[in-house]
PDB file of C-alpha atoms in Angstrom:
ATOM      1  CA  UNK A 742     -17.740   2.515  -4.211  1.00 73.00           C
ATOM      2  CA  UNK A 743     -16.693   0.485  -7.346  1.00 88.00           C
ATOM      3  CA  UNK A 744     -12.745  -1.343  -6.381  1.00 94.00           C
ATOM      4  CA  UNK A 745     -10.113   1.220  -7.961  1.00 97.00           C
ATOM      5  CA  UNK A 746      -8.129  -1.675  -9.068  1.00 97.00           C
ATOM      6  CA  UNK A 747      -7.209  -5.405  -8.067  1.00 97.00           C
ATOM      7  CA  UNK A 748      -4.884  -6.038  -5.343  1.00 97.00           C
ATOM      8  CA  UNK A 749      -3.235  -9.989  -5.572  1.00 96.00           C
ATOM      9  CA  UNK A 750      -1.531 -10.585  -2.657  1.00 93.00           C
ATOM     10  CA  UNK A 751      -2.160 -13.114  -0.010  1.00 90.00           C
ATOM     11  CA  UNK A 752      -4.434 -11.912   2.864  1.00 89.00           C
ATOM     12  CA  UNK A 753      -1.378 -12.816   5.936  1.00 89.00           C
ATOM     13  CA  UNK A 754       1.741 -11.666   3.399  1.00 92.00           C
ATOM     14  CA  UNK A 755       2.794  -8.375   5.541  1.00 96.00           C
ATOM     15  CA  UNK A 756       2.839  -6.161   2.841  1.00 97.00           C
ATOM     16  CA  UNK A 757      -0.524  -7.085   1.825  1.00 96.00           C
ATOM     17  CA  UNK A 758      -1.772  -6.086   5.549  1.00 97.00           C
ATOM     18  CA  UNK A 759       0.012  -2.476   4.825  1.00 98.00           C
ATOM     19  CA  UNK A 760      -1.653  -2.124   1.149  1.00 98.00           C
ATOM     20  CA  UNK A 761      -5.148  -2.816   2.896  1.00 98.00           C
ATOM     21  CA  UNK A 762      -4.781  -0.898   5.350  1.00 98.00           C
ATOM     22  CA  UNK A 763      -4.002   2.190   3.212  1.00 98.00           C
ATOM     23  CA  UNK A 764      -6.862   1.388   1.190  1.00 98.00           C
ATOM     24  CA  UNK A 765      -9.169   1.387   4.119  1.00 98.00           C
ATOM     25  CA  UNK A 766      -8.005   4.089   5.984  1.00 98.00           C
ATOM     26  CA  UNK A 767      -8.721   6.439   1.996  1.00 98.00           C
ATOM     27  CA  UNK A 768     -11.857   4.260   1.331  1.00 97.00           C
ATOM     28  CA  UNK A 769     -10.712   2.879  -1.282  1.00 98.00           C
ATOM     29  CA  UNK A 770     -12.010  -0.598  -2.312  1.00 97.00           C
ATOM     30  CA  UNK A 771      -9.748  -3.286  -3.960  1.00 97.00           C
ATOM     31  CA  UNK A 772     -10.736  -6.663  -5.611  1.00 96.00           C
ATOM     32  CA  UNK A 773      -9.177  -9.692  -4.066  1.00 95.00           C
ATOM     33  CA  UNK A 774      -8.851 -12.117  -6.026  1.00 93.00           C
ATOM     34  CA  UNK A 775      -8.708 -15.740  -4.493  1.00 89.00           C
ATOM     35  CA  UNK A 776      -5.403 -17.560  -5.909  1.00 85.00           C
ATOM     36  CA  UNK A 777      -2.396 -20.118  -5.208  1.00 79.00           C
ATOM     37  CA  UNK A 778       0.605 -18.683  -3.852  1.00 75.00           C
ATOM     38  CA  UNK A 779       2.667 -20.930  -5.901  1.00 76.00           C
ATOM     39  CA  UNK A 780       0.202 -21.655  -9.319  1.00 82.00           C
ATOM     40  CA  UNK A 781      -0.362 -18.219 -10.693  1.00 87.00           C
ATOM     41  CA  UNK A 782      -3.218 -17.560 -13.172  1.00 91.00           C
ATOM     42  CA  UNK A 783      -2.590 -16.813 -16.643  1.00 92.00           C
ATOM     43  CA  UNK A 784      -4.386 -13.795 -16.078  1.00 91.00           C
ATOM     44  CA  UNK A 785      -1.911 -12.437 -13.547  1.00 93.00           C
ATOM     45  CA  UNK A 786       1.347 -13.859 -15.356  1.00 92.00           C
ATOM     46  CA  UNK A 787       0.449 -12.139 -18.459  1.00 93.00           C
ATOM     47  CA  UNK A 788       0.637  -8.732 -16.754  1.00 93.00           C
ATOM     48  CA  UNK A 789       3.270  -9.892 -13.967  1.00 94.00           C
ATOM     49  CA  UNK A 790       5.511 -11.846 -15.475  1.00 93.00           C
ATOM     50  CA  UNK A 791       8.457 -11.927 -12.943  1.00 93.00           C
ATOM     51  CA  UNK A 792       5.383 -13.891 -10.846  1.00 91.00           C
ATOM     52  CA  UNK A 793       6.180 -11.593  -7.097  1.00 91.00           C
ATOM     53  CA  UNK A 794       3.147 -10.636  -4.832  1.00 94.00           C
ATOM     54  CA  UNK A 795       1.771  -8.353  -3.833  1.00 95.00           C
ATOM     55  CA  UNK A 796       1.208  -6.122  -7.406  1.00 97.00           C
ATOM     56  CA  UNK A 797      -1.956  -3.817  -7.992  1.00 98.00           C
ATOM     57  CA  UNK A 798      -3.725  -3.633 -11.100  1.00 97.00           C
ATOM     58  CA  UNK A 799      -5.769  -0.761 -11.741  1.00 97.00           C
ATOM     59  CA  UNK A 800      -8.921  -0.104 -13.092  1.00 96.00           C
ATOM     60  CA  UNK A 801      -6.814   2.387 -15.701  1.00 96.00           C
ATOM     61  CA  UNK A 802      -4.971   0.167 -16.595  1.00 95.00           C
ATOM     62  CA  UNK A 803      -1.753   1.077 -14.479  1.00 97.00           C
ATOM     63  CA  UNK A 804       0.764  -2.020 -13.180  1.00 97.00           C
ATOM     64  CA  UNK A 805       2.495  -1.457 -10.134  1.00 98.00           C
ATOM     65  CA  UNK A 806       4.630  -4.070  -8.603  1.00 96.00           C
ATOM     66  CA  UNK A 807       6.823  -4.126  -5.148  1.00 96.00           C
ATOM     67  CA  UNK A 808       4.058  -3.720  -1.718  1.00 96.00           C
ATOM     68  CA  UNK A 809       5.938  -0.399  -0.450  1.00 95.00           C
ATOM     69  CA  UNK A 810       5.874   1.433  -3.795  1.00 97.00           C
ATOM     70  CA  UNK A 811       1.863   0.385  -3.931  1.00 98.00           C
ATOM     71  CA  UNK A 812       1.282   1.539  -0.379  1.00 98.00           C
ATOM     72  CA  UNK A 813       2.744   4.666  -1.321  1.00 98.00           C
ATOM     73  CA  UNK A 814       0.758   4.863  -4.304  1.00 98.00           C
ATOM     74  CA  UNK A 815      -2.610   4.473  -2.782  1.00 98.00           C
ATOM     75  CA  UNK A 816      -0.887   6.900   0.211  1.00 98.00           C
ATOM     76  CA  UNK A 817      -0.096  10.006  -2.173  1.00 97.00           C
ATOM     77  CA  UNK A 818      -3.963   9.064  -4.669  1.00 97.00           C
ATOM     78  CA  UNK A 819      -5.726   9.240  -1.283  1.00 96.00           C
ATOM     79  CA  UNK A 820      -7.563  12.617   0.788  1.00 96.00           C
ATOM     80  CA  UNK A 821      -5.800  10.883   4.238  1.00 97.00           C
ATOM     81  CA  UNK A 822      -2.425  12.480   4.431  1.00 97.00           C
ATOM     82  CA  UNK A 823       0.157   9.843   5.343  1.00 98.00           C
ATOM     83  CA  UNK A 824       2.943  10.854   3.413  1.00 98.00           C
ATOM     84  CA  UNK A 825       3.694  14.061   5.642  1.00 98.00           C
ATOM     85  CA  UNK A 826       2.623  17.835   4.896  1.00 97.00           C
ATOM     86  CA  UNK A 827       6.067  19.276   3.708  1.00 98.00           C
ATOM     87  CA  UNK A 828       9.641  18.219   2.568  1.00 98.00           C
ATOM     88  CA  UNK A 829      10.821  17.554   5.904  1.00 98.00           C
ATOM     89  CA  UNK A 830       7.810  15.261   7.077  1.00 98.00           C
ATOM     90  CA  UNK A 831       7.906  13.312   3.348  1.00 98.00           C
ATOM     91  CA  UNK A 832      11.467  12.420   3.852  1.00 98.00           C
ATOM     92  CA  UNK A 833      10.748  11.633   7.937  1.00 98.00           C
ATOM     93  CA  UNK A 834       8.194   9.202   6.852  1.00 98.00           C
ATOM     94  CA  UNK A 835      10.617   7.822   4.222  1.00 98.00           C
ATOM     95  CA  UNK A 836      13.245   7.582   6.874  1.00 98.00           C
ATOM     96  CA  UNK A 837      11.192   5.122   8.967  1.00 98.00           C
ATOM     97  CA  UNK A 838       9.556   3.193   6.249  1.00 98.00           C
ATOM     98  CA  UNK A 839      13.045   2.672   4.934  1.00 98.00           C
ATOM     99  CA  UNK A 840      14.491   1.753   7.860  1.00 98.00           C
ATOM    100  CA  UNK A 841      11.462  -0.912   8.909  1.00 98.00           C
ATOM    101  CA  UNK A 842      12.153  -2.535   5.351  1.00 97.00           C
ATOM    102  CA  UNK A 843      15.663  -2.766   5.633  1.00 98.00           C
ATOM    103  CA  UNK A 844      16.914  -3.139   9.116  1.00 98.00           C
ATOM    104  CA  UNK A 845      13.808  -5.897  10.347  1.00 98.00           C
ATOM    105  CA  UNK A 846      12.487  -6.920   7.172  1.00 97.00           C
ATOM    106  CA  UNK A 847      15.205  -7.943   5.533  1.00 97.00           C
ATOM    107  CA  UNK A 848      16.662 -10.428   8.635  1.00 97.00           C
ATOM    108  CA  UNK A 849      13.210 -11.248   9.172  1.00 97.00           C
ATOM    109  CA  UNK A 850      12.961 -12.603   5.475  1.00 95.00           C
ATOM    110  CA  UNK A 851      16.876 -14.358   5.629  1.00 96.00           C
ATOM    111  CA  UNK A 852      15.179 -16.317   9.253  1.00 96.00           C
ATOM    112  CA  UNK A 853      11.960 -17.110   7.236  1.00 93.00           C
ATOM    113  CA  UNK A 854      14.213 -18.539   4.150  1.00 92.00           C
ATOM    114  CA  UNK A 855      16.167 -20.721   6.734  1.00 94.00           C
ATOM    115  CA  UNK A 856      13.673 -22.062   8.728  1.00 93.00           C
ATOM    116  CA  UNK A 857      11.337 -23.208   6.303  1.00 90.00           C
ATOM    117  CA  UNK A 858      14.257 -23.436   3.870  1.00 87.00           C
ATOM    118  CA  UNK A 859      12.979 -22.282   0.439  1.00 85.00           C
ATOM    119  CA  UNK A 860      15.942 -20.075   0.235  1.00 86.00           C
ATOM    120  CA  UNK A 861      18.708 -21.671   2.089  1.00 90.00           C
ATOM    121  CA  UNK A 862      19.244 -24.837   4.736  1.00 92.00           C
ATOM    122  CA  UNK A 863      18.793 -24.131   8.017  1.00 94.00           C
ATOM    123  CA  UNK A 864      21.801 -22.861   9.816  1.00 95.00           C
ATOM    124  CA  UNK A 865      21.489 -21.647  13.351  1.00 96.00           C
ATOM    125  CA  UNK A 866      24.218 -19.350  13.398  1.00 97.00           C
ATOM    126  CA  UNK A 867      23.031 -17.366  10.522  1.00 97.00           C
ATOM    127  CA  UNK A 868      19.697 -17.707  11.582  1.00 96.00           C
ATOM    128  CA  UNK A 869      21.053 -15.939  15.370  1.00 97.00           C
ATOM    129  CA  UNK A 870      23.118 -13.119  13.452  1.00 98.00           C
ATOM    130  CA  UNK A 871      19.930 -12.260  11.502  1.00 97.00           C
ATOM    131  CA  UNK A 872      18.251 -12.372  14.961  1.00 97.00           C
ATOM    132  CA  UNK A 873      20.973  -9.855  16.318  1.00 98.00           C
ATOM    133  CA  UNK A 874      20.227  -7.378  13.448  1.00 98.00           C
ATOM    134  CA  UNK A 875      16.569  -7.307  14.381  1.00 98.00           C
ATOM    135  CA  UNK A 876      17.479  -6.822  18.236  1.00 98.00           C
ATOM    136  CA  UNK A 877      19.797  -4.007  17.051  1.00 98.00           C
ATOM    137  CA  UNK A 878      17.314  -2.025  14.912  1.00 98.00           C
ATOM    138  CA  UNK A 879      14.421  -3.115  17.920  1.00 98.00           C
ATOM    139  CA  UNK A 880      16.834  -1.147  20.344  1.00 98.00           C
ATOM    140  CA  UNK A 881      17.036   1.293  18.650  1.00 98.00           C
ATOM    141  CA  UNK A 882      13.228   1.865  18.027  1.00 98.00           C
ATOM    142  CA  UNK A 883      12.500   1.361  21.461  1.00 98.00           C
ATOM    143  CA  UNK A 884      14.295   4.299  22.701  1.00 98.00           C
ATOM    144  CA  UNK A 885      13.307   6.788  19.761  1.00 98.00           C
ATOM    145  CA  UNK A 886       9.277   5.448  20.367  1.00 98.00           C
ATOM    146  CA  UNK A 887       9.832   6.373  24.351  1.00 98.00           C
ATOM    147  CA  UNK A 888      11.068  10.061  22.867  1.00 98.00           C
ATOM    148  CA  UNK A 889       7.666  10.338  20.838  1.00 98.00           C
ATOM    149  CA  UNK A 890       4.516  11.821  23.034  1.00 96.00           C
ATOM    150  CA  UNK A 891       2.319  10.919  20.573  1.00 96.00           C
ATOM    151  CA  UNK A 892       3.269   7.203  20.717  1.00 97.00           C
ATOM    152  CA  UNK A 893       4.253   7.332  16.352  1.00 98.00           C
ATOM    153  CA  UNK A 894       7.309   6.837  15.083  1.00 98.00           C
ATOM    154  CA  UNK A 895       7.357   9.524  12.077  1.00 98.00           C
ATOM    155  CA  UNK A 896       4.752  12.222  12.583  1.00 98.00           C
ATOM    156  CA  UNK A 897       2.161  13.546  15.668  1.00 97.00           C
ATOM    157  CA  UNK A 898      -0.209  11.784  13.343  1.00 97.00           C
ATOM    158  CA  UNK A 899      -0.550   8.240  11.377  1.00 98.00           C
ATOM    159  CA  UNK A 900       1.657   7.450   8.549  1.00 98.00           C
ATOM    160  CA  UNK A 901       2.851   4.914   5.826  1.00 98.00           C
ATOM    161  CA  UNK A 902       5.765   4.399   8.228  1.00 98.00           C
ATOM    162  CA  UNK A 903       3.790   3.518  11.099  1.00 98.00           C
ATOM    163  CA  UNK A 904       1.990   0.717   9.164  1.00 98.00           C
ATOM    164  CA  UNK A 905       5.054  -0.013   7.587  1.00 98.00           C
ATOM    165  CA  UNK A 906       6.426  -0.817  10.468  1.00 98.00           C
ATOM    166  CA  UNK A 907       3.778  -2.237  12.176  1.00 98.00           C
ATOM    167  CA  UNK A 908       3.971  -5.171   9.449  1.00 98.00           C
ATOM    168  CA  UNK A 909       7.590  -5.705   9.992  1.00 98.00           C
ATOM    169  CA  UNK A 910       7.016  -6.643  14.063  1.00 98.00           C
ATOM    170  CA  UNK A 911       4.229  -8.890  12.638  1.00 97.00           C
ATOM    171  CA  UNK A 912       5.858 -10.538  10.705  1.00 96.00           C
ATOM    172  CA  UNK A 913       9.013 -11.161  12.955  1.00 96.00           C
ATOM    173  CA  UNK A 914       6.768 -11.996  15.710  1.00 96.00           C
ATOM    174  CA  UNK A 915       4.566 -14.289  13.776  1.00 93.00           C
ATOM    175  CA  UNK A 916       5.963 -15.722  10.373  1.00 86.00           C
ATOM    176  CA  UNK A 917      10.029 -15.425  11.645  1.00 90.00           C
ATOM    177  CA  UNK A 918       9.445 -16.741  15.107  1.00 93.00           C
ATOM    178  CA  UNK A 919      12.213 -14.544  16.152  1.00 95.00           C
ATOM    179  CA  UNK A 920      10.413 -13.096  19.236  1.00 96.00           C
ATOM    180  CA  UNK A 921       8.638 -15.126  21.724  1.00 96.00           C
ATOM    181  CA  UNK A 922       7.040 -13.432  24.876  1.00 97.00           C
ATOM    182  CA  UNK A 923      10.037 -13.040  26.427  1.00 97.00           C
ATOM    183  CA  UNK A 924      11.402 -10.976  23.546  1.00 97.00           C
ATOM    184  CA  UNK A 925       8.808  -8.740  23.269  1.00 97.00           C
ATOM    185  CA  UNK A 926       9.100  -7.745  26.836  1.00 98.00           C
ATOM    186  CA  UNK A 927      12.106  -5.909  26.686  1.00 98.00           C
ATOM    187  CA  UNK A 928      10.475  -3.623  24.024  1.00 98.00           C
ATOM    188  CA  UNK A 929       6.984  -2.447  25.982  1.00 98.00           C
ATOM    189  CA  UNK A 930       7.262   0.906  23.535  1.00 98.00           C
ATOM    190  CA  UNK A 931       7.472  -0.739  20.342  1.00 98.00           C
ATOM    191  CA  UNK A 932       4.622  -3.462  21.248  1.00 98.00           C
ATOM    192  CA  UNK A 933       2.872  -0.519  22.075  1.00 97.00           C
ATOM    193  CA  UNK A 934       2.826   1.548  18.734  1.00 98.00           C
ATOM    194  CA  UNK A 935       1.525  -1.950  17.152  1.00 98.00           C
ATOM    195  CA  UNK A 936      -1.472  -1.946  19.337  1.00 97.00           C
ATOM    196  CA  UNK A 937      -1.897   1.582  18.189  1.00 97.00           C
ATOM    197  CA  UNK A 938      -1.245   1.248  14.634  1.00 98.00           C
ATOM    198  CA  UNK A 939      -3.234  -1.817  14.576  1.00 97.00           C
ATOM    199  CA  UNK A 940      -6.252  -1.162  16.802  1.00 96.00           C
ATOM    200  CA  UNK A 941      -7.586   1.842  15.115  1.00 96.00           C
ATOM    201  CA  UNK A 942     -11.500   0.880  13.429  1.00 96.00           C
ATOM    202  CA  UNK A 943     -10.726   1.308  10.165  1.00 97.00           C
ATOM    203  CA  UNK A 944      -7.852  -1.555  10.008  1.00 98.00           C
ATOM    204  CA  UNK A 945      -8.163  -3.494  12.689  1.00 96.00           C
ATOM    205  CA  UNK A 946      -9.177  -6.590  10.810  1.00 96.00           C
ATOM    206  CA  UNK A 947      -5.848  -7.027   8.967  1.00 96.00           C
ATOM    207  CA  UNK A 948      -4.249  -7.337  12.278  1.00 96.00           C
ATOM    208  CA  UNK A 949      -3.733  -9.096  15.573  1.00 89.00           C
ATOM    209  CA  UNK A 950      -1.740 -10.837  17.962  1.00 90.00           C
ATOM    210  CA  UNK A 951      -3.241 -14.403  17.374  1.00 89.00           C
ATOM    211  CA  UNK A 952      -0.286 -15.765  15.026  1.00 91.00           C
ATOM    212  CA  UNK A 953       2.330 -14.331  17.341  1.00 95.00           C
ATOM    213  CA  UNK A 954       4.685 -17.285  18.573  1.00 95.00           C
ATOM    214  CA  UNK A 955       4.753 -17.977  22.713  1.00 96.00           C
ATOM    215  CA  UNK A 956       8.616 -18.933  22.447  1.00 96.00           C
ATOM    216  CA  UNK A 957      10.860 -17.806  19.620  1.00 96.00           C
ATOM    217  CA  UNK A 958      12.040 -20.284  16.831  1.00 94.00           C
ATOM    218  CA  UNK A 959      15.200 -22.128  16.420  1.00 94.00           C
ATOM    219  CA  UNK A 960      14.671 -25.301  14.359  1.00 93.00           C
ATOM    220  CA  UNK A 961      14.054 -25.920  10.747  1.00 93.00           C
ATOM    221  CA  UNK A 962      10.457 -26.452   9.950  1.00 87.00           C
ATOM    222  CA  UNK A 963      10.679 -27.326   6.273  1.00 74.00           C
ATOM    223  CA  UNK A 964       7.799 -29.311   6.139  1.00 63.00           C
ATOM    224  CA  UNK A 965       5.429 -27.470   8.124  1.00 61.00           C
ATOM    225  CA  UNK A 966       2.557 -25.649   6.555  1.00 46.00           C
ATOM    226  CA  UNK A 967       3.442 -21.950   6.462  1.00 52.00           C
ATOM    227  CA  UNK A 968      -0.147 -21.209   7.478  1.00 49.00           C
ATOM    228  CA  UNK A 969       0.872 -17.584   9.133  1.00 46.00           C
ATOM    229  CA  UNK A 970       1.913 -16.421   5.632  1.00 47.00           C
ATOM    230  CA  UNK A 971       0.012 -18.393   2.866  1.00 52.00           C
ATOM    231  CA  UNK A 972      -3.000 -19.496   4.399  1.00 52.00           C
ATOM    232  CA  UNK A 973      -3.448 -22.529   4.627  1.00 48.00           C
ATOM    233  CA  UNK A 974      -0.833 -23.206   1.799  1.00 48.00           C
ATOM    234  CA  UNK A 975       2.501 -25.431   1.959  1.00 42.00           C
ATOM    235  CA  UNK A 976       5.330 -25.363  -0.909  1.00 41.00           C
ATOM    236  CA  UNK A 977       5.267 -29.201  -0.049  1.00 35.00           C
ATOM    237  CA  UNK A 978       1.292 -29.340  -2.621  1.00 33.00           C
ATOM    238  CA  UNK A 979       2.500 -28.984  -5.466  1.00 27.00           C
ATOM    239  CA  UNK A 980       5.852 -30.381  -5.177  1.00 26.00           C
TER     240      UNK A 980
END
């Protein structure tokens, strides 16, 4: 199958992971194209020109910006259903996505910022009350996942939300830092919906549990190479 469009986004960004995995699960093929993080191409600034990754440009022509409203896009083009079968299960599955975005990915972004400080110095405090937010909203999943016989956290069936959310707990477990082993033992349900999510054939290769961190972050690494996320890249090349 000839690529529907080009997807630039960097292979360990989170919402790159979800995009893929939509695409693969609707066998859809997208080119990749092979860029810097921080050096654009003119190619891409001349259609993106506020510079954020992940967008999708499509073989029609159509621009589409912001990872969630491209996952959805590629969800609602596709013959998988995982946008739900009626009103109810549409706004279910927005429900969760929303709430993965908002109540984990947002902290889990403000920790990232502070401890590699490209959005603000480190402070532990803030970094801990970020932390707090996740545990909250992890608390909360765990006892609505141990309510759910069929292990997902929208439907009986695979959804957006479920990979939605499944890139959230990467990324806090991996990118954030903000749950070592000991963390993620107090939340055996919601460990266990990634190994679902993430473990089915057709997207398995996005995922994994390599980059997840032993003991949880609590010092600036400014310096550091944020290989988890960029690949390889650090802010510090081109400075």
């Amino acid at each position: 199958m000839a690529p529907i469009g080009t997807l630039w986004g960097r292979p360990g960004q989170r919402q790159t992971k979800v995009i893929l995995s939509v695409a693969a699960i609707n066998g859809f093929e997208l080119a990749q194209p092979d860029f810097s993080f921080y050096i654009k191409p003119a190619e891409f600034t001349a259609k993106f020109s506020y510079g954020k990754i992940p967008t999708f440009e499509g073989t029609d022509g159509f621009n589409l910006s912001e990872g969630a409203a491209i996952a959805r896009y590629l969800s609602s083009i596709g013959t998988v259903n995982l946008l739900g079968s009626n009103a109810k299960e549409v706004a279910l599955v927005d429900q969760w996505t929303r709430f993965s975005e908002q109540e984990i990915g947002i902290p889990t972004g403000n920790i990232m910022g502070m401890i590699y400080e490209y959005l603000a110095p480190f402070n532990l405090e803030d970094v801990n009350g970020n932390t707090d937010m996740i545990t909250r909203a992890l608390n909360y999943l765990e006892s609505h996942l141990a309510t759910r016989p069929s292990g997902y956290v929208a439907l009986d069936t695979l959804s957006l939300a479920d990979l939605v959310l499944a890139g959230v707990i990467y990324s806090t477990t991996s990118d954030a830092g903000a749950l070592g082993a000991a963390e993620r033992a107090k939340y055996p349900h919601v460990f266990a919906h990634y190994t679902r999510v993430t473990s089915d054939e057709r997207v398995k290769r996005y995922w994994g549990t390599e980059q997840f961190v032993d003991v949880r972050i609590t010092e600036p690494k400014p310096h550091e190479v944020i290989s988890r996320m960029y690949d390889g890249e650090s802010r510090k090349n081109i400075d």
